Coordinates of C-alpha atoms and ligand atoms in Angstrom, one line a residue:
M1 CA -25.9 -22.5 0.6
I2 CA -28.0 -19.4 0.9
L3 CA -28.4 -17.0 -2.1
I4 CA -28.7 -13.4 -1.4
I5 CA -30.2 -11.4 -4.3
D6 CA -28.6 -8.0 -4.5
F7 CA -31.1 -5.2 -4.9
G8 CA -28.4 -2.6 -4.3
S9 CA -28.6 -2.1 -0.4
Q10 CA -25.5 -0.8 1.3
Y11 CA -25.9 -3.4 3.9
N12 CA -25.7 -6.5 1.5
Q13 CA -22.2 -7.5 2.5
L14 CA -23.4 -7.3 6.2
I15 CA -26.2 -9.8 5.3
A16 CA -23.6 -12.1 3.9
R17 CA -21.4 -11.8 6.9
R18 CA -24.3 -12.6 9.2
V19 CA -25.1 -15.7 7.3
R20 CA -21.6 -16.9 7.3
E21 CA -21.2 -16.2 11.0
H22 CA -23.6 -19.1 11.4
H23 CA -21.1 -21.2 9.4
I24 CA -23.4 -21.3 6.4
Y25 CA -22.0 -20.5 2.9
C26 CA -23.7 -17.9 1.0
Q27 CA -23.3 -16.0 -2.3
I28 CA -24.5 -12.6 -3.4
E29 CA -25.8 -12.5 -6.9
P30 CA -27.3 -9.6 -8.9
P31 CA -31.1 -10.0 -9.9
R32 CA -30.1 -10.8 -13.6
I33 CA -28.8 -14.1 -12.4
G34 CA -32.1 -15.5 -13.6
L35 CA -34.0 -18.6 -12.8
A36 CA -31.8 -21.1 -14.4
G37 CA -28.7 -19.5 -12.7
I38 CA -30.6 -19.8 -9.3
E39 CA -31.5 -23.4 -9.8
A40 CA -28.0 -24.2 -10.6
L41 CA -26.8 -23.0 -7.4
S42 CA -29.5 -25.0 -5.6
P43 CA -29.9 -22.9 -2.6
E44 CA -31.6 -23.9 0.6
G45 CA -32.9 -20.5 1.1
I46 CA -33.1 -17.1 -0.8
I47 CA -32.8 -13.7 0.9
L48 CA -33.9 -10.7 -1.2
S49 CA -32.0 -7.7 0.1
G50 CA -32.9 -4.2 0.5
G51 CA -32.2 -1.4 -2.0
P52 CA -32.5 2.2 -2.7
A53 CA -35.1 2.0 -5.4
S54 CA -38.9 2.5 -5.1
I55 CA -40.8 -0.6 -6.4
Y56 CA -42.6 1.7 -8.7
A57 CA -39.7 3.5 -10.2
K58 CA -38.9 2.8 -13.8
N59 CA -36.1 0.1 -14.0
S60 CA -36.5 -0.8 -10.3
P61 CA -34.5 -4.0 -9.9
R62 CA -36.5 -7.3 -10.2
V63 CA -35.6 -10.9 -10.2
D64 CA -37.6 -13.5 -12.0
P65 CA -40.7 -14.1 -10.1
G66 CA -40.4 -17.7 -10.8
I67 CA -38.4 -17.9 -7.7
F68 CA -41.7 -18.0 -5.8
D69 CA -42.5 -21.3 -7.5
L70 CA -39.4 -23.1 -6.6
G71 CA -40.4 -24.3 -3.1
I72 CA -37.5 -22.6 -1.5
P73 CA -37.9 -20.5 1.6
I74 CA -37.6 -16.7 0.9
L75 CA -36.8 -13.9 3.2
G76 CA -37.4 -10.4 1.8
I77 CA -35.7 -7.5 3.6
C78 CA -37.0 -4.0 3.1
Y79 CA -37.0 -3.3 -0.7
G80 CA -36.8 -7.2 -1.0
M81 CA -40.0 -7.5 1.1
Q82 CA -41.7 -4.9 -1.1
Y83 CA -40.6 -6.6 -4.2
M84 CA -42.0 -9.9 -2.9
V85 CA -45.3 -8.3 -1.9
D86 CA -45.7 -6.7 -5.3
A87 CA -44.7 -9.7 -7.3
L88 CA -47.3 -11.8 -5.3
G89 CA -50.2 -9.4 -5.8
G90 CA -50.1 -7.2 -2.7
E91 CA -49.8 -3.5 -2.7
V92 CA -46.9 -1.1 -1.9
K93 CA -47.4 2.6 -1.8
Q94 CA -45.4 5.8 -0.7
A95 CA -45.5 6.2 3.1
E96 CA -47.1 9.2 4.5
K97 CA -44.3 9.3 7.0
R98 CA -40.8 8.0 6.2
E99 CA -39.4 5.9 9.0
Y100 CA -35.7 6.1 9.7
G101 CA -33.8 4.9 12.6
L102 CA -34.5 2.9 15.7
V103 CA -38.1 1.9 16.4
E104 CA -40.1 -0.2 18.7
L105 CA -41.3 -3.4 17.1
H106 CA -44.5 -5.1 18.3
I107 CA -44.5 -8.8 17.3
K108 CA -47.9 -10.5 17.0
K109 CA -46.9 -14.1 17.3
A110 CA -43.3 -15.3 18.3
T111 CA -43.1 -18.0 15.6
G112 CA -41.3 -18.3 12.2
V113 CA -38.5 -15.8 12.1
F114 CA -39.6 -14.4 15.4
S115 CA -39.4 -17.7 17.1
E116 CA -38.3 -17.3 20.8
I117 CA -38.1 -13.6 20.6
E118 CA -40.0 -11.5 23.1
K119 CA -43.0 -9.5 21.7
K120 CA -41.7 -6.0 22.2
T121 CA -38.1 -5.4 20.7
E122 CA -36.4 -2.8 18.7
C123 CA -35.7 -2.7 14.9
W124 CA -33.7 -0.5 12.5
M125 CA -36.0 1.0 9.9
S126 CA -35.1 3.0 6.6
H127 CA -37.7 3.2 4.1
G128 CA -39.9 5.7 2.3
D129 CA -42.4 3.1 0.7
T130 CA -44.7 1.0 2.9
I131 CA -46.9 -2.0 2.3
A132 CA -50.7 -1.2 2.1
R133 CA -51.9 -4.6 1.5
V134 CA -50.2 -8.0 2.0
P135 CA -50.7 -10.7 -0.8
R136 CA -53.2 -13.4 -0.4
G137 CA -52.0 -16.2 2.0
F138 CA -49.9 -13.8 3.9
R139 CA -50.6 -12.4 7.5
I140 CA -49.0 -9.5 9.3
T141 CA -46.7 -10.6 12.0
A142 CA -45.3 -7.4 13.5
S143 CA -46.0 -3.6 13.4
T144 CA -44.5 -0.3 14.6
S145 CA -46.3 2.9 15.5
N146 CA -45.8 4.2 11.9
T147 CA -45.8 0.9 10.0
R148 CA -48.7 -1.4 10.1
V149 CA -46.9 -4.1 8.0
A150 CA -43.4 -4.1 9.6
A151 CA -43.3 -8.0 9.0
A152 CA -45.4 -10.5 7.2
E153 CA -45.3 -14.2 6.4
N154 CA -46.9 -16.9 4.4
A155 CA -45.8 -19.7 6.7
A156 CA -47.2 -22.5 4.5
K157 CA -45.0 -21.5 1.5
K158 CA -42.1 -20.3 3.9
F159 CA -42.2 -16.7 2.6
Y160 CA -41.2 -14.1 5.1
G161 CA -40.8 -10.3 4.7
L162 CA -39.1 -7.8 7.2
Q163 CA -39.6 -4.1 6.5
F164 CA -36.6 -3.4 8.8
H165 CA -33.0 -4.5 8.7
P166 CA -32.1 -7.6 10.8
E167 CA -28.6 -7.6 9.6
V168 CA -27.5 -4.3 11.5
V169 CA -26.3 -4.3 15.0
H170 CA -29.1 -1.7 15.7
T171 CA -31.8 -4.4 15.6
P172 CA -30.8 -6.2 18.8
K173 CA -32.7 -9.5 17.9
G174 CA -31.7 -9.3 14.3
K175 CA -29.1 -12.1 14.6
R176 CA -31.6 -14.4 16.2
M177 CA -34.2 -13.6 13.4
L178 CA -31.7 -14.6 10.7
R179 CA -30.7 -17.6 12.6
N180 CA -34.4 -18.7 12.8
F181 CA -34.6 -18.3 9.1
L182 CA -31.4 -20.1 8.3
L183 CA -31.6 -23.0 10.8
G184 CA -35.2 -23.2 11.6
I185 CA -36.9 -22.4 8.4
C186 CA -34.4 -23.3 5.7
G187 CA -32.9 -26.2 7.7
C188 CA -29.3 -25.3 6.9
S189 CA -26.5 -27.0 8.7
K190 CA -23.3 -25.4 9.9
T191 CA -20.7 -26.7 7.4
W192 CA -19.0 -23.7 6.3
T193 CA -15.7 -23.7 8.1
M194 CA -12.3 -22.7 6.9
K195 CA -11.2 -26.4 7.3
A196 CA -13.9 -27.4 4.9
F197 CA -13.0 -24.5 2.6
I198 CA -9.3 -25.5 2.4
K199 CA -10.3 -29.0 1.6
E200 CA -12.7 -28.1 -1.1
S201 CA -10.4 -25.3 -2.5
V202 CA -7.5 -27.7 -2.8
Q203 CA -9.5 -30.1 -4.8
D204 CA -10.8 -27.3 -7.0
I205 CA -7.4 -25.8 -7.7
R206 CA -6.0 -29.2 -8.5
S207 CA -8.7 -30.2 -11.0
Y208 CA -8.6 -26.7 -12.6
V209 CA -4.8 -26.3 -12.9
G210 CA -3.9 -29.9 -13.5
Y211 CA -0.2 -30.2 -14.1
K212 CA 0.3 -26.7 -15.4
K213 CA 2.2 -23.9 -13.9
V214 CA 0.9 -20.9 -11.9
I215 CA 2.7 -17.7 -11.1
L216 CA 1.6 -15.2 -8.3
G217 CA 2.8 -11.7 -7.4
L218 CA 3.6 -11.9 -3.8
S219 CA 3.5 -8.6 -1.9
G220 CA 3.9 -9.9 1.6
G221 CA 0.3 -8.6 2.4
V222 CA -2.2 -10.9 3.8
D223 CA -4.3 -11.5 0.6
S224 CA -1.4 -12.6 -1.6
S225 CA 0.3 -14.4 1.2
V226 CA -2.8 -16.5 2.0
T227 CA -3.3 -17.2 -1.7
A228 CA 0.2 -18.3 -2.1
I229 CA 0.0 -20.7 0.8
L230 CA -3.3 -22.1 -0.3
L231 CA -2.0 -22.8 -3.8
H232 CA 1.2 -24.1 -2.5
K233 CA -0.8 -26.6 -0.4
A234 CA -2.7 -27.6 -3.5
I235 CA -0.1 -27.7 -6.2
G236 CA 3.3 -27.3 -4.5
K237 CA 6.2 -26.6 -6.8
Q238 CA 3.8 -25.9 -9.8
L239 CA 3.4 -22.6 -8.1
T240 CA 6.1 -19.8 -8.5
C241 CA 5.8 -16.7 -6.5
I242 CA 7.4 -13.6 -7.7
F243 CA 8.3 -10.9 -5.2
V244 CA 9.6 -7.6 -6.6
D245 CA 11.6 -5.8 -4.0
N246 CA 11.0 -2.1 -4.9
G247 CA 13.0 -0.7 -2.2
L248 CA 10.0 1.1 -1.0
L249 CA 9.0 -1.5 1.8
R250 CA 9.3 -1.1 5.6
E251 CA 12.2 -2.1 7.8
G252 CA 13.1 -5.8 7.3
E253 CA 10.0 -6.6 5.3
A254 CA 11.6 -8.1 2.2
E255 CA 13.8 -10.3 4.3
Q256 CA 10.9 -11.5 6.2
V257 CA 9.0 -12.6 3.1
K258 CA 12.1 -14.5 1.9
G259 CA 12.6 -16.2 5.2
L260 CA 8.9 -17.2 5.6
F261 CA 8.0 -18.3 2.1
R262 CA 11.3 -19.8 0.9
K263 CA 12.7 -21.2 4.1
H264 CA 9.7 -22.0 6.2
F265 CA 7.1 -22.9 3.5
E266 CA 9.6 -24.0 0.9
V267 CA 7.7 -22.1 -1.7
N268 CA 9.3 -21.6 -5.2
L269 CA 10.1 -18.0 -4.7
K270 CA 11.8 -15.7 -7.3
F271 CA 13.1 -12.7 -5.4
V272 CA 13.6 -9.7 -7.9
S273 CA 15.7 -7.0 -6.5
A274 CA 14.7 -3.9 -8.3
R275 CA 15.4 -1.3 -5.7
K276 CA 18.0 0.7 -7.7
Q277 CA 15.7 0.8 -10.8
F278 CA 12.7 2.1 -8.9
L279 CA 14.7 4.9 -7.0
R280 CA 16.4 6.0 -10.3
E281 CA 13.2 6.3 -12.1
L282 CA 11.5 8.1 -9.1
K283 CA 14.3 10.6 -8.9
S284 CA 13.0 14.2 -8.7
V285 CA 9.5 13.0 -9.2
S286 CA 7.2 14.6 -6.7
D287 CA 3.7 14.5 -8.3
P288 CA 1.7 11.6 -6.6
E289 CA 0.1 10.2 -9.8
K290 CA 3.4 10.3 -11.8
K291 CA 5.0 8.3 -8.8
R292 CA 2.2 5.8 -8.8
K293 CA 2.4 5.3 -12.6
I294 CA 6.1 4.9 -12.6
I295 CA 5.9 2.4 -9.8
G296 CA 3.1 0.4 -11.4
R297 CA 4.9 0.3 -14.7
I298 CA 8.3 -0.9 -13.4
F299 CA 6.6 -3.5 -11.2
I300 CA 4.8 -4.9 -14.2
E301 CA 8.0 -4.8 -16.3
A302 CA 10.0 -6.6 -13.6
F303 CA 7.2 -9.1 -13.0
E304 CA 6.9 -9.9 -16.8
K305 CA 10.6 -10.2 -17.2
E306 CA 10.8 -12.8 -14.4
A307 CA 7.6 -14.6 -15.7
D308 CA 9.0 -14.9 -19.1
K309 CA 12.0 -16.8 -17.8
L310 CA 9.7 -19.6 -16.6
Q311 CA 8.5 -22.0 -19.2
G312 CA 4.9 -23.0 -19.8
V313 CA 3.1 -20.9 -17.2
E314 CA -0.6 -20.8 -18.0
F315 CA -2.2 -19.3 -14.9
L316 CA -1.9 -16.1 -12.8
A317 CA -3.0 -16.2 -9.3
Q318 CA -4.5 -13.3 -7.5
G319 CA -5.7 -12.5 -4.0
T320 CA -9.0 -10.9 -5.0
L321 CA -11.5 -10.8 -2.3
Y322 CA -15.3 -11.0 -2.3
P323 CA -16.0 -7.3 -1.7
D324 CA -14.1 -6.3 -4.9
I325 CA -16.2 -8.8 -6.9
I326 CA -19.5 -7.6 -5.5
E327 CA -18.7 -3.9 -5.9
S328 CA -17.7 -4.3 -9.4
R329 CA -21.1 -5.7 -10.4
S330 CA -23.5 -4.1 -8.0
A331 CA -27.0 -3.5 -9.1
F332 CA -26.3 0.2 -9.2
G333 CA -22.6 0.4 -9.4
G334 CA -21.4 2.9 -11.9
P335 CA -18.0 3.9 -12.7
S336 CA -16.5 6.2 -10.0
A337 CA -14.0 8.9 -10.4
V338 CA -10.4 8.1 -10.3
I339 CA -9.1 9.5 -7.2
K340 CA -6.0 7.6 -7.0
S341 CA -4.6 5.2 -9.7
H342 CA -4.2 2.0 -7.7
H343 CA -1.3 -0.2 -8.3
N344 CA -2.0 -3.8 -8.5
V345 CA -1.6 -6.6 -10.9
G346 CA -5.0 -6.3 -12.6
G347 CA -3.6 -5.4 -15.9
L348 CA -1.4 -8.4 -16.2
P349 CA -3.4 -11.4 -17.3
K350 CA -4.8 -9.5 -20.4
K351 CA -1.3 -8.7 -21.6
M352 CA 0.3 -11.9 -20.7
K353 CA -2.5 -14.0 -21.9
L354 CA -2.7 -16.0 -18.7
K355 CA -5.8 -17.5 -17.2
L356 CA -6.7 -16.1 -13.8
I357 CA -7.0 -18.1 -10.7
E358 CA -8.6 -16.3 -7.7
P359 CA -9.1 -18.8 -4.8
L360 CA -10.2 -16.1 -2.2
K361 CA -12.8 -14.5 -4.4
H362 CA -15.6 -15.7 -2.3
L363 CA -14.1 -14.7 1.1
F364 CA -14.3 -11.6 3.1
K365 CA -11.1 -10.1 4.8
D366 CA -11.8 -11.6 8.3
E367 CA -12.3 -15.0 6.7
V368 CA -9.1 -14.7 4.9
R369 CA -7.4 -14.1 8.3
V370 CA -8.9 -17.2 9.8
L371 CA -7.9 -19.2 6.6
G372 CA -4.3 -17.8 6.9
K373 CA -4.1 -18.9 10.5
E374 CA -5.5 -22.4 9.6
L375 CA -2.9 -22.6 6.9
G376 CA -0.1 -21.9 9.5
L377 CA 0.8 -18.4 8.6
P378 CA 2.2 -16.4 11.6
E379 CA -0.2 -14.1 13.6
N380 CA 1.7 -10.9 12.7
L381 CA 1.3 -11.5 9.0
V382 CA -2.4 -12.6 9.3
W383 CA -3.2 -9.5 11.2
R384 CA -1.0 -7.2 9.1
Q385 CA -2.7 -3.8 8.3
P386 CA -3.1 -3.0 4.6
F387 CA 0.1 -1.6 3.0
P388 CA -0.2 0.2 -0.4
G389 CA 1.5 -1.3 -3.5
P390 CA 3.5 2.0 -4.0
G391 CA 4.7 1.6 -0.5
L392 CA 6.7 4.3 1.3
A393 CA 7.0 6.3 -1.9
I394 CA 3.4 7.7 -1.4
R395 CA 4.1 8.4 2.3
I396 CA 7.1 10.5 1.4
I397 CA 5.7 13.8 0.2
G398 CA 8.0 15.2 -2.5
D399 CA 11.1 13.4 -3.9
V400 CA 11.8 9.9 -2.8
T401 CA 15.5 9.4 -1.9
E402 CA 17.3 6.7 -0.1
A403 CA 18.0 9.2 2.8
R404 CA 14.2 10.0 3.2
L405 CA 13.3 6.3 3.0
S406 CA 15.7 5.6 5.8
I407 CA 14.4 8.3 8.0
L408 CA 10.8 7.1 7.4
R409 CA 11.5 3.5 8.1
K410 CA 13.0 4.3 11.4
V411 CA 10.0 6.4 12.3
D412 CA 7.6 3.7 11.2
V413 CA 9.4 1.1 13.4
I414 CA 8.9 3.2 16.6
L415 CA 5.4 4.1 15.7
L416 CA 4.2 0.5 15.3
E417 CA 6.2 -0.7 18.2
E418 CA 4.4 1.7 20.5
I419 CA 0.9 0.9 18.9
R420 CA 1.6 -2.7 19.4
T421 CA 2.7 -2.4 23.0
M422 CA -0.6 -0.5 23.7
G423 CA -2.5 -3.5 22.1
L424 CA -4.1 -1.2 19.5
Y425 CA -2.6 -2.6 16.3
K426 CA -5.5 -4.8 15.5
N427 CA -8.1 -2.2 16.3
L428 CA -6.7 0.2 13.9
W429 CA -7.3 0.0 10.0
Q430 CA -3.9 1.5 9.6
S431 CA -1.4 3.3 11.5
F432 CA 1.6 4.8 9.7
A433 CA 3.9 7.8 9.4
V434 CA 4.3 10.4 6.5
L435 CA 7.5 12.3 6.0
L436 CA 6.8 15.9 4.8
P437 CA 9.0 18.0 2.6
L438 CA 9.1 20.8 5.2
K439 CA 11.5 21.6 7.7
S440 CA 11.1 23.5 11.0
V441 CA 13.1 24.9 13.7
G442 CA 13.6 23.3 17.0
I443 CA 16.0 23.2 20.0
M444 CA 17.8 20.1 21.1
G445 CA 20.1 20.6 24.2
D446 CA 21.3 24.1 23.6
Q447 CA 21.5 23.6 19.8
R448 CA 19.1 25.1 17.1
T449 CA 17.9 22.4 14.9
Y450 CA 16.2 22.8 11.5
E451 CA 14.9 19.3 10.5
H452 CA 11.9 17.4 9.0
I453 CA 8.4 17.2 10.2
V454 CA 6.7 13.8 10.4
A455 CA 3.0 13.3 10.4
I456 CA 1.3 10.4 12.2
R457 CA -1.8 8.9 10.6
A458 CA -4.0 6.3 12.4
V459 CA -7.5 5.5 11.2
T460 CA -10.3 3.2 12.0
S461 CA -12.4 1.8 9.3
T462 CA -14.2 -1.4 8.1
D463 CA -13.6 -1.2 4.4
A464 CA -11.3 1.9 3.6
M465 CA -14.2 3.5 1.7
T466 CA -14.7 5.8 4.7
A467 CA -12.4 6.2 7.7
D468 CA -12.3 8.0 10.9
W469 CA -9.1 9.4 12.4
A470 CA -8.3 7.3 15.5
K471 CA -8.7 9.0 18.9
L472 CA -5.3 7.6 20.2
P473 CA -4.6 8.4 23.9
H474 CA -2.6 11.6 24.4
S475 CA -0.1 9.7 26.5
L476 CA 0.5 7.4 23.5
L477 CA 0.9 10.1 21.2
G478 CA 3.3 11.8 23.5
R479 CA 5.4 8.8 23.8
I480 CA 5.6 8.3 20.1
S481 CA 6.6 11.9 19.5
N482 CA 9.2 11.8 22.1
R483 CA 10.8 8.6 21.0
I484 CA 10.8 9.7 17.3
I485 CA 12.4 13.0 17.9
N486 CA 15.0 11.4 20.4
E487 CA 15.8 8.5 18.3
V488 CA 15.5 9.4 14.6
R489 CA 18.1 11.8 13.4
G490 CA 16.7 14.3 11.0
V491 CA 13.2 14.8 12.6
N492 CA 12.4 17.6 15.2
R493 CA 8.7 17.7 14.9
V494 CA 5.8 15.2 15.0
V495 CA 2.2 16.2 14.2
Y496 CA -1.0 14.1 14.3
D497 CA -3.4 14.0 11.3
I498 CA -7.1 14.5 12.5
S499 CA -8.8 14.2 9.2
S500 CA -11.3 11.7 8.3
K501 CA -12.2 10.1 5.0
P502 CA -14.0 11.7 3.2
P503 CA -13.1 14.5 2.6
S504 CA -9.4 13.4 3.1
T505 CA -8.1 10.0 1.9
I506 CA -6.3 7.6 4.1
E507 CA -3.0 7.9 2.4
W508 CA -1.5 11.3 1.7
E509 CA -0.8 10.8 -1.9
Ligands
XMP601 P1 -7.0 6.0 0.2 O1 -5.7 6.7 0.4 O2 -7.5 6.0 -1.2 O3 -6.7 4.5 0.5 O4 -8.0 6.5 1.2 C1 -7.6 3.5 0.7 C2 -6.9 2.3 1.0 O5 -6.2 1.7 -0.1 C3 -4.8 1.6 0.2 N1 -4.1 2.0 -0.9 C4 -3.6 1.1 -1.8 N2 -3.5 -0.1 -1.9 N3 -2.3 -0.1 -3.9 C5 -2.9 -0.8 -2.9 O6 -2.8 -2.0 -3.0 C6 -2.4 1.4 -4.0 O7 -1.9 1.9 -4.9 C7 -3.0 2.0 -2.9 N4 -3.3 3.2 -2.6 C8 -3.9 3.2 -1.4 C9 -4.6 2.5 1.4 O8 -3.5 2.2 2.1 C10 -5.9 2.3 2.2 O9 -5.9 1.2 3.0

């Protein structure tokens, strides 16, 4: 395994992705992991990430310098390189000229991380500090016009430093450099595959759970579905999934979940039909936060009620992914403002005194998809776009009623059909419709109409933190609009949302 020490760079997860693309397992840990923690992981190589701090700033993040005595190859990237230089007796100072963006890199000798890379290539720089003097035993291996020490190495000790970012696509040979480090220098072998992951996880889950019972809140989304099937493979009927039908799902979704999990996979599934209760409590509520709170509360109540009926449950399984774990303990992560209260089962274990089990907590989303496929989940589920816990309730602006839900469901079917037909579904982070509490005048045949407006939202994104409105072809938008107005009674106008996040959010509520 490769250990990545997190100095707070925005590219950290990218480094991890790049390592895993080579089928090598890696973990991101904060600097406070300490020497004992590092030795316990026995990594074959360590990558010191970049970060926003200056090495001279008070409280700049530092890892135990004992790592340089472990005999493990180390690659420092940007701040990570500066930390290494500083810790080993070199000198870092503020650069006269900050260097940012794409720069030509001159490699002095194509060995080590630069093995088999031509001497002139490009790299992505983003730094304000620069290295004035390398530590004893190091030599400069690459420069740019502004940065004399763009790369340095102590080949005998297998320490390498890159002032630029090899992990971003803008450094065209970055992938090769990382490969050189991982395979050539650290001598890692490509053993990290989803097949191997399944085998290992199944064993781990079995020994952790023993003969005890586990419950899981199944939503029908990718993460909880994959968690369910992985657990089912490990402990079979010791797992009970609870699916709460809140009546706020899309057309046919609840039935699909039932069919797939109960019939196909033969998972123990408790199907709780709480549609009426959700709608009753949402009656005349139009404030988005109130809607979210109500939905969250009833979900937890329904879940707990069902869980109470089961005897001897000791574990609660959740489909937490790696990015959530990394973000919650980042070197610089502080509490962020609550923009929307998210509805998930995070509050459950504390209240229910259950032990948590999170088998996907070291995986990225795309790995979860590969895992799902490997476990036999159907393609359309594995590639499902994210769907919010509060469901269609936050896509109906204003009151949520059965009539409005029915309109929105029909609109949604058409929209997704057209997006899929164009082969765009997988390229979009999300594509959905929002029903507005506004009516507008239209004309159909010779008749005046006065009906609902529907907004279409389609965005591209990699992590939902930022998102761009999708530049869908006009012909597609035209077809979607025509079909919705012709086929869905109650809608006579379709608009397209052209706002990005930030400043807008993806969902409207
Ligand atoms: P926003 O609207 O905040 O959404 O830009 C970011 C992403 O999160 C999804 N989302 C939710 N997911 N429970 C969830 O499980 C929620 O309450 C919730 N609210 C928003 C949203 O669909 C988008 O992908």
